[in-house]
PDB file of C-alpha atoms in Angstrom:
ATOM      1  CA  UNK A   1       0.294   6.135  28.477  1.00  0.00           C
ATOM      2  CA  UNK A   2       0.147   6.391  24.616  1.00  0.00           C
ATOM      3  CA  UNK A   3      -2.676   8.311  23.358  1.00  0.00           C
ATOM      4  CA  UNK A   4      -3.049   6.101  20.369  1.00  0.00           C
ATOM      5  CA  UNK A   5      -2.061   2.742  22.076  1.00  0.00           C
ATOM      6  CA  UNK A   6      -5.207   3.110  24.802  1.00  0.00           C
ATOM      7  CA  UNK A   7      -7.353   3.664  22.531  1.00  0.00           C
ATOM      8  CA  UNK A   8      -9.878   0.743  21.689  1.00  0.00           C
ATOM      9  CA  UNK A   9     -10.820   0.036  18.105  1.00  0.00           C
ATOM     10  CA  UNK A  10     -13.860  -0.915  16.840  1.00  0.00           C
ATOM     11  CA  UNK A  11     -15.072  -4.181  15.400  1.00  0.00           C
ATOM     12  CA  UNK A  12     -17.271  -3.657  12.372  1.00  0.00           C
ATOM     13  CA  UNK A  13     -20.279  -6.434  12.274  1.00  0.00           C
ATOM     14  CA  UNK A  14     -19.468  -8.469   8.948  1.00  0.00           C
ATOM     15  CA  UNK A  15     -15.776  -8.918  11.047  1.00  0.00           C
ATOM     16  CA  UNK A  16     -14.365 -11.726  12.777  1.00  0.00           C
ATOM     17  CA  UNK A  17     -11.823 -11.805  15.370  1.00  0.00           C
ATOM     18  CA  UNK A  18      -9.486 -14.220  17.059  1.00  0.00           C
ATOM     19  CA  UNK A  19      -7.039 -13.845  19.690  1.00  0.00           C
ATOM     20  CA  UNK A  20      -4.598 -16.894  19.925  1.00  0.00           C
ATOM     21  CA  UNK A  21      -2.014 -16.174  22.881  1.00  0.00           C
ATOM     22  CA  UNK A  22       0.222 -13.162  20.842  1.00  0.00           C
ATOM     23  CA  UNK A  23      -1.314 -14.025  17.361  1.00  0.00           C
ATOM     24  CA  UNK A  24      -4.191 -12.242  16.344  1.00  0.00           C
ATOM     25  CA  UNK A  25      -6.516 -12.987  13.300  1.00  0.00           C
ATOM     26  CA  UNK A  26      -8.986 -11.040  11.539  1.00  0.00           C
ATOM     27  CA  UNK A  27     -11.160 -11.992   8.764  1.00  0.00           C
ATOM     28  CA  UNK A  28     -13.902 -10.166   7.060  1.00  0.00           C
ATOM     29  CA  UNK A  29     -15.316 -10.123   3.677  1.00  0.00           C
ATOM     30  CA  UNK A  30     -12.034  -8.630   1.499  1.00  0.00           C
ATOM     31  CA  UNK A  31      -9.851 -11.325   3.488  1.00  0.00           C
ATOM     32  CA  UNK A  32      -8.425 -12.914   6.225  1.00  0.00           C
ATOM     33  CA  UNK A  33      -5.400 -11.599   7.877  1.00  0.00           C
ATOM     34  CA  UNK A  34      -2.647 -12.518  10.774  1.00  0.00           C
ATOM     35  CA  UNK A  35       0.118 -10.553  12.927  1.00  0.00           C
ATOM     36  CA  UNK A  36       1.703 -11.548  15.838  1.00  0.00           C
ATOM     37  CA  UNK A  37       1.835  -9.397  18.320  1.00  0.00           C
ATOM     38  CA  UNK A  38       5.456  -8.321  20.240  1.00  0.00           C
ATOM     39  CA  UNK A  39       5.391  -9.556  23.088  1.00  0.00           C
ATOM     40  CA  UNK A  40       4.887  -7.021  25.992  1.00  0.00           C
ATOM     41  CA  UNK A  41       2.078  -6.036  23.945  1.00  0.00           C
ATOM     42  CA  UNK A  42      -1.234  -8.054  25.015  1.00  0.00           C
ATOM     43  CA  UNK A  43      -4.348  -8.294  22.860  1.00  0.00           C
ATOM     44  CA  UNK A  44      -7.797  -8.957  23.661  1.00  0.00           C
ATOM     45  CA  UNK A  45     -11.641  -8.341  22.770  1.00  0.00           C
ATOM     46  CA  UNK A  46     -14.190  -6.771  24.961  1.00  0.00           C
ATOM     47  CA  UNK A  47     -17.349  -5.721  24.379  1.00  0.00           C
ATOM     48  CA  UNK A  48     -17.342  -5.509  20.359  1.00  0.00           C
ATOM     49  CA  UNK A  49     -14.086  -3.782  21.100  1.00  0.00           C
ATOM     50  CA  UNK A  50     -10.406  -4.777  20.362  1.00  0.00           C
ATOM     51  CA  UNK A  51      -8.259  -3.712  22.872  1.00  0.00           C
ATOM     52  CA  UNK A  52      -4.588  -3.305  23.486  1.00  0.00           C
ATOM     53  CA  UNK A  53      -2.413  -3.109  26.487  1.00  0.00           C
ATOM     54  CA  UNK A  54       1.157  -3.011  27.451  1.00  0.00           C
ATOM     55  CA  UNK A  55       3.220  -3.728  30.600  1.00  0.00           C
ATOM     56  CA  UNK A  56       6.241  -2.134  29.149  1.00  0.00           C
ATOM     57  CA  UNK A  57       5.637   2.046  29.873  1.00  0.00           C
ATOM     58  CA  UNK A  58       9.241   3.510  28.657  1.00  0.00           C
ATOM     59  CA  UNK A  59       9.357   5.466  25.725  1.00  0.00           C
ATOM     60  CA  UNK A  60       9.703   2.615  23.431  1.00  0.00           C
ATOM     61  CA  UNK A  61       7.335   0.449  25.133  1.00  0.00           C
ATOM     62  CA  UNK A  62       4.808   3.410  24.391  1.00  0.00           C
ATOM     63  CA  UNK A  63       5.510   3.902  20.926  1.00  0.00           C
ATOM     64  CA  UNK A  64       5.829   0.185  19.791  1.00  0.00           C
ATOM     65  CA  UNK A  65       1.825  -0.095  21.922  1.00  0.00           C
ATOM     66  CA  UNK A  66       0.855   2.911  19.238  1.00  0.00           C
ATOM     67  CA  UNK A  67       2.374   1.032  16.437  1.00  0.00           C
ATOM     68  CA  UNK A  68       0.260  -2.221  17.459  1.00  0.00           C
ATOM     69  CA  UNK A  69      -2.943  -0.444  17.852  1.00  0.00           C
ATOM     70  CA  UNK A  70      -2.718   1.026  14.387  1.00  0.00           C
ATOM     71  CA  UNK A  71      -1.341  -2.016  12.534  1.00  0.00           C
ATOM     72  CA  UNK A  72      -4.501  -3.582  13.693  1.00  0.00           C
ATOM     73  CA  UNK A  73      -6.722  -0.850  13.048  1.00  0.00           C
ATOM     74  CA  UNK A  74      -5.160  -0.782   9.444  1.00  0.00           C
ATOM     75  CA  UNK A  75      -6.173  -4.751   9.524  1.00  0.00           C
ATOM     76  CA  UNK A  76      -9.519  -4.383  10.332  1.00  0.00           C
ATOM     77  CA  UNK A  77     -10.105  -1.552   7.563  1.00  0.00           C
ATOM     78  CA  UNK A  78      -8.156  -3.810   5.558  1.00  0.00           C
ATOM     79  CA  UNK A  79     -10.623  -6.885   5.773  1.00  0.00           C
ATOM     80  CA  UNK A  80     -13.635  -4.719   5.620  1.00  0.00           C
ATOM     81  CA  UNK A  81     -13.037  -1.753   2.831  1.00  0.00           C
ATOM     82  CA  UNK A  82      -9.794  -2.777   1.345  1.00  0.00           C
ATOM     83  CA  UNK A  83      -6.900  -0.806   0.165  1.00  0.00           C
ATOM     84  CA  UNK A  84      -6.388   0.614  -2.988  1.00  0.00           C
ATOM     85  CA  UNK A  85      -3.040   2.906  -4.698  1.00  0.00           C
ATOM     86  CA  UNK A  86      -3.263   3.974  -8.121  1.00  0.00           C
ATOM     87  CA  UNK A  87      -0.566   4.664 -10.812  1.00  0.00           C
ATOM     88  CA  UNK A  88      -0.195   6.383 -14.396  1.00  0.00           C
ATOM     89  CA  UNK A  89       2.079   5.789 -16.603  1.00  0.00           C
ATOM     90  CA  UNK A  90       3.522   8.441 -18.653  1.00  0.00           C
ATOM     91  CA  UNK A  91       5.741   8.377 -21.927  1.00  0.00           C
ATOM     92  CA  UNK A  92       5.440   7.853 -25.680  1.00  0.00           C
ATOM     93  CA  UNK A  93       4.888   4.558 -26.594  1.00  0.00           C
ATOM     94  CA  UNK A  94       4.858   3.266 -22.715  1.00  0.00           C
ATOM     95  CA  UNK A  95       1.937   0.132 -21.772  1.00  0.00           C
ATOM     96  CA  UNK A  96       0.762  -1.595 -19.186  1.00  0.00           C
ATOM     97  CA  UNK A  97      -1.023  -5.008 -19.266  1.00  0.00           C
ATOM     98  CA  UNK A  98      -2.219  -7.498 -17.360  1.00  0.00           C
ATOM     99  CA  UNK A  99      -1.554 -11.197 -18.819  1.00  0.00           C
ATOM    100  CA  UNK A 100      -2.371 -14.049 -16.355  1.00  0.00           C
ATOM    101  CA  UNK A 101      -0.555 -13.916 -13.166  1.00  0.00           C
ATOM    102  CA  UNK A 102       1.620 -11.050 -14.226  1.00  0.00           C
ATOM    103  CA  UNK A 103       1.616  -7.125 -15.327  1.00  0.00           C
ATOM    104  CA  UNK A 104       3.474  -6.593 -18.424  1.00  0.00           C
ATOM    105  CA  UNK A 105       5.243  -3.085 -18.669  1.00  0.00           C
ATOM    106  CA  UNK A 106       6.961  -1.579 -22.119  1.00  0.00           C
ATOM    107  CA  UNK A 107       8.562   1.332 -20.539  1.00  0.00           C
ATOM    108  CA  UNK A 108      10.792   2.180 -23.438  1.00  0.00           C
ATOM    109  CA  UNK A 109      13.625  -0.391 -22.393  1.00  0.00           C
ATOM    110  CA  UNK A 110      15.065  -2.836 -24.767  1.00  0.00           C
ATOM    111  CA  UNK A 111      12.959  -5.605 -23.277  1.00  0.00           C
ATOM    112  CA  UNK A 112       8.986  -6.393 -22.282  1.00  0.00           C
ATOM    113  CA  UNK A 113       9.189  -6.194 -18.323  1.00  0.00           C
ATOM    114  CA  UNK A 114       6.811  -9.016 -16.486  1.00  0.00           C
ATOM    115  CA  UNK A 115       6.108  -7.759 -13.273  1.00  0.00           C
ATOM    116  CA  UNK A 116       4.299 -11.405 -11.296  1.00  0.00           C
ATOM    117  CA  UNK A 117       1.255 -10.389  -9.347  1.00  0.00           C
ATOM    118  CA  UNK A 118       1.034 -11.691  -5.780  1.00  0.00           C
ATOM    119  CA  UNK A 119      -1.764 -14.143  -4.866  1.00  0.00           C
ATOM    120  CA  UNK A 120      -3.560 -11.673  -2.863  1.00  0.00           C
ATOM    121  CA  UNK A 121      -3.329  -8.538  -4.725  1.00  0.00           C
ATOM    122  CA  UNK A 122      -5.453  -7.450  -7.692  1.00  0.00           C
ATOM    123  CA  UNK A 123      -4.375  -5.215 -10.768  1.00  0.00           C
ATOM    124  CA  UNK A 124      -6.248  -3.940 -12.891  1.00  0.00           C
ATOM    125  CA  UNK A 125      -4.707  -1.376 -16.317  1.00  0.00           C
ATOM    126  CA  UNK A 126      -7.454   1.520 -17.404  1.00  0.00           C
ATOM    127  CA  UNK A 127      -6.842   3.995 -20.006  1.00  0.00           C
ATOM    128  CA  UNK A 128      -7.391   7.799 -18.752  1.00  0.00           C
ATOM    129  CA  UNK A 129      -8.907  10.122 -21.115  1.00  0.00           C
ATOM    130  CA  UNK A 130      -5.649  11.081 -22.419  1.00  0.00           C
ATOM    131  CA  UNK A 131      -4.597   7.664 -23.570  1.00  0.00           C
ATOM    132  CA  UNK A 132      -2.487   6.985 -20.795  1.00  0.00           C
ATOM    133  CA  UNK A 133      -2.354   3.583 -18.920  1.00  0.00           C
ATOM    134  CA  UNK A 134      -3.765   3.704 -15.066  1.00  0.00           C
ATOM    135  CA  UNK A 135      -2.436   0.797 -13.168  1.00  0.00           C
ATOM    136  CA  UNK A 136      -4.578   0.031 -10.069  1.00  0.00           C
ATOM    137  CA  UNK A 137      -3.119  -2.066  -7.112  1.00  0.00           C
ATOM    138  CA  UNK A 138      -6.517  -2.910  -4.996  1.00  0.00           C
ATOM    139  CA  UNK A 139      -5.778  -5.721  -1.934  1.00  0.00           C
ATOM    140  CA  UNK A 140      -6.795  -5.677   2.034  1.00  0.00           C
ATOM    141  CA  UNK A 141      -3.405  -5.434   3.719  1.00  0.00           C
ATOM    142  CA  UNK A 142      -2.000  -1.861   3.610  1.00  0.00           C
ATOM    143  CA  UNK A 143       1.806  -3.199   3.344  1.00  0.00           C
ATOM    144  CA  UNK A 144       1.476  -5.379   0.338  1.00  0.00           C
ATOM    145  CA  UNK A 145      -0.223  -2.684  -1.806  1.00  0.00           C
ATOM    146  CA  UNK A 146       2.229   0.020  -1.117  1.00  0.00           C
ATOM    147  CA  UNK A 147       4.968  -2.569  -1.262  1.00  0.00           C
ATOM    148  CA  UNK A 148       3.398  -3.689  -5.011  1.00  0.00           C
ATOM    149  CA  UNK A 149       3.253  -0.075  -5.879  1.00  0.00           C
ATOM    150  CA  UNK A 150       6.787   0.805  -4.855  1.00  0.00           C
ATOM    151  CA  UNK A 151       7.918  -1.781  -6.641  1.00  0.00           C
ATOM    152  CA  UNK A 152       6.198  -1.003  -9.835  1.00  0.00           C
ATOM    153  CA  UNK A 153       7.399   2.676  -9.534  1.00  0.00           C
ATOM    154  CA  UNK A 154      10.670   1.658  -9.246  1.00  0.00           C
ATOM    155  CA  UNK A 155      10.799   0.584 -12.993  1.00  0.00           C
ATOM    156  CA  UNK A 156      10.716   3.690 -14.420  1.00  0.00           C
ATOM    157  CA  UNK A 157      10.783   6.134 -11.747  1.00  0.00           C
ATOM    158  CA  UNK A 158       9.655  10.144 -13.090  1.00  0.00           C
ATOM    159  CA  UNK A 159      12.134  12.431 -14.420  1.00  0.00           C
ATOM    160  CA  UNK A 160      11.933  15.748 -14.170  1.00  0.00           C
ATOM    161  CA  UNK A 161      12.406  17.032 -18.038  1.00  0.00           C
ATOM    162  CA  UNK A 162      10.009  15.278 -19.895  1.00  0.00           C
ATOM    163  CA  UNK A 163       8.170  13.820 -16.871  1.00  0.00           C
ATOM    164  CA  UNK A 164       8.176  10.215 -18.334  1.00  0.00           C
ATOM    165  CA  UNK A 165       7.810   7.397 -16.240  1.00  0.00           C
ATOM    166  CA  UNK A 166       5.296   5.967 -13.644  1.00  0.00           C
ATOM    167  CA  UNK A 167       4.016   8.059 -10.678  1.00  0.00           C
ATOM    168  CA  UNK A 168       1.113   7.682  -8.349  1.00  0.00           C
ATOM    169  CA  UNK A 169      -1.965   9.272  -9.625  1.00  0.00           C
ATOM    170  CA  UNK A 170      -1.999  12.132  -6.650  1.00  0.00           C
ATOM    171  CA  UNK A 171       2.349  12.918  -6.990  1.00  0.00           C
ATOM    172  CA  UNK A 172       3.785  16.273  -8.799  1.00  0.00           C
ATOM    173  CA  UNK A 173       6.355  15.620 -10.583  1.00  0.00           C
ATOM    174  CA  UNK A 174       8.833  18.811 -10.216  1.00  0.00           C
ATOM    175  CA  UNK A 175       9.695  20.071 -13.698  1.00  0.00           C
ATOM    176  CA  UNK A 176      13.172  21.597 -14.382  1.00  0.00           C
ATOM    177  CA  UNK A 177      13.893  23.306 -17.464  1.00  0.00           C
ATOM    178  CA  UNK A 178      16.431  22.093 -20.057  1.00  0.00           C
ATOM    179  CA  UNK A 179      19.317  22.910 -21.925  1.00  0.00           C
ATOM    180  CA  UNK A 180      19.110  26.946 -23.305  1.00  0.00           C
ATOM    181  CA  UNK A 181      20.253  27.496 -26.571  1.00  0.00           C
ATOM    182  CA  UNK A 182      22.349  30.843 -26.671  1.00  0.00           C
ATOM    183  CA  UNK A 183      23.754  32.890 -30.397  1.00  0.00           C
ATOM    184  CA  UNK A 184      27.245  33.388 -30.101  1.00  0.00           C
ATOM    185  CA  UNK A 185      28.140  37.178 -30.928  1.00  0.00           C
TER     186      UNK A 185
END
């Protein structure tokens, strides 16, 4: 059996939960959110307890069951506390902004970069105490945000000389040294 898959999770009180044949939805005060569930994979609540079980007991049958029980786990913290990744960025004369529906990004390129906001994610853009912009991506399913963030990243990703670029708040950035200047003679 999979140690993780057997494992019941439990329900916080402020949290709904429905079980619709292989679709399961959870809703609780950051959001509402839906997965279906693979099919060998069976779903059900008992006793203020969500619990997941599995006909399918090979190796992958085991390790998709583990997958399941934490995708749903993640859910449930999801609708209750909400996830939250956090990113500076670093350069001379590099912003962030949000505008409406989208985060504006001058990242040194020739052109303003508009970055559109998904519907159920929220930035926010705080300066540090070193001037530099902190871009916060706060939302209640654990995919989107690091998907958001990824994305983001991927703009201006850090180099290693100067360190310019966007990173996540908690990443080292490995510095190599330049170019040496040697005298001739």
């Amino acid at each position: 059996m999979s140690r993780i898959g057997k494992k019941p999770i439990e329900i916080p009180p402020k949290t709904k939960v429905e079980v619709k044949g292989q679709t399961v939805v959870i809703e609780g005060p950051k959001g509402k959110l839906s997965w279906t569930v693979p099919p060998p994979i069976t779903v059900a609540v008992k006793e203020g307890k969500l619990v997941t079980t599995t006909t399918q007991l090979d190796r992958t049958g085991k390790s998709r069951w583990g997958l399941s029980r934490s995708l749903l786990a993640n859910m449930i913290k999801g609708v209750n506390d909400g996830y939250a990744k956090q990113l500076l960025v670093e350069g001379v004369g590099f912003r962030a902004a949000v505008q409406g529906p989208n985060l504006n990004l001058t990242l040194g390129y020739s052109h303003p970069i508009s970055f559109p906001i998904p519907k159920t994610i929220k930035i926010t853009v705080a300066d540090t105490a070193d001037k530099k912009p902190q871009i916060t991506i706060e939302g209640c399913d654990k995919q989107q945000v690091g998907e958001v963030a990824a994305s983001i990243r991927r703009f201006y990703k850090p180099e290693p000389y100067k360190g310019k670029g966007i990173r996540y708040v908690d990443e080292h950035v490995r510095r190599k040294a330049g170019k040496t200047v040697t005298t001739a003679g």
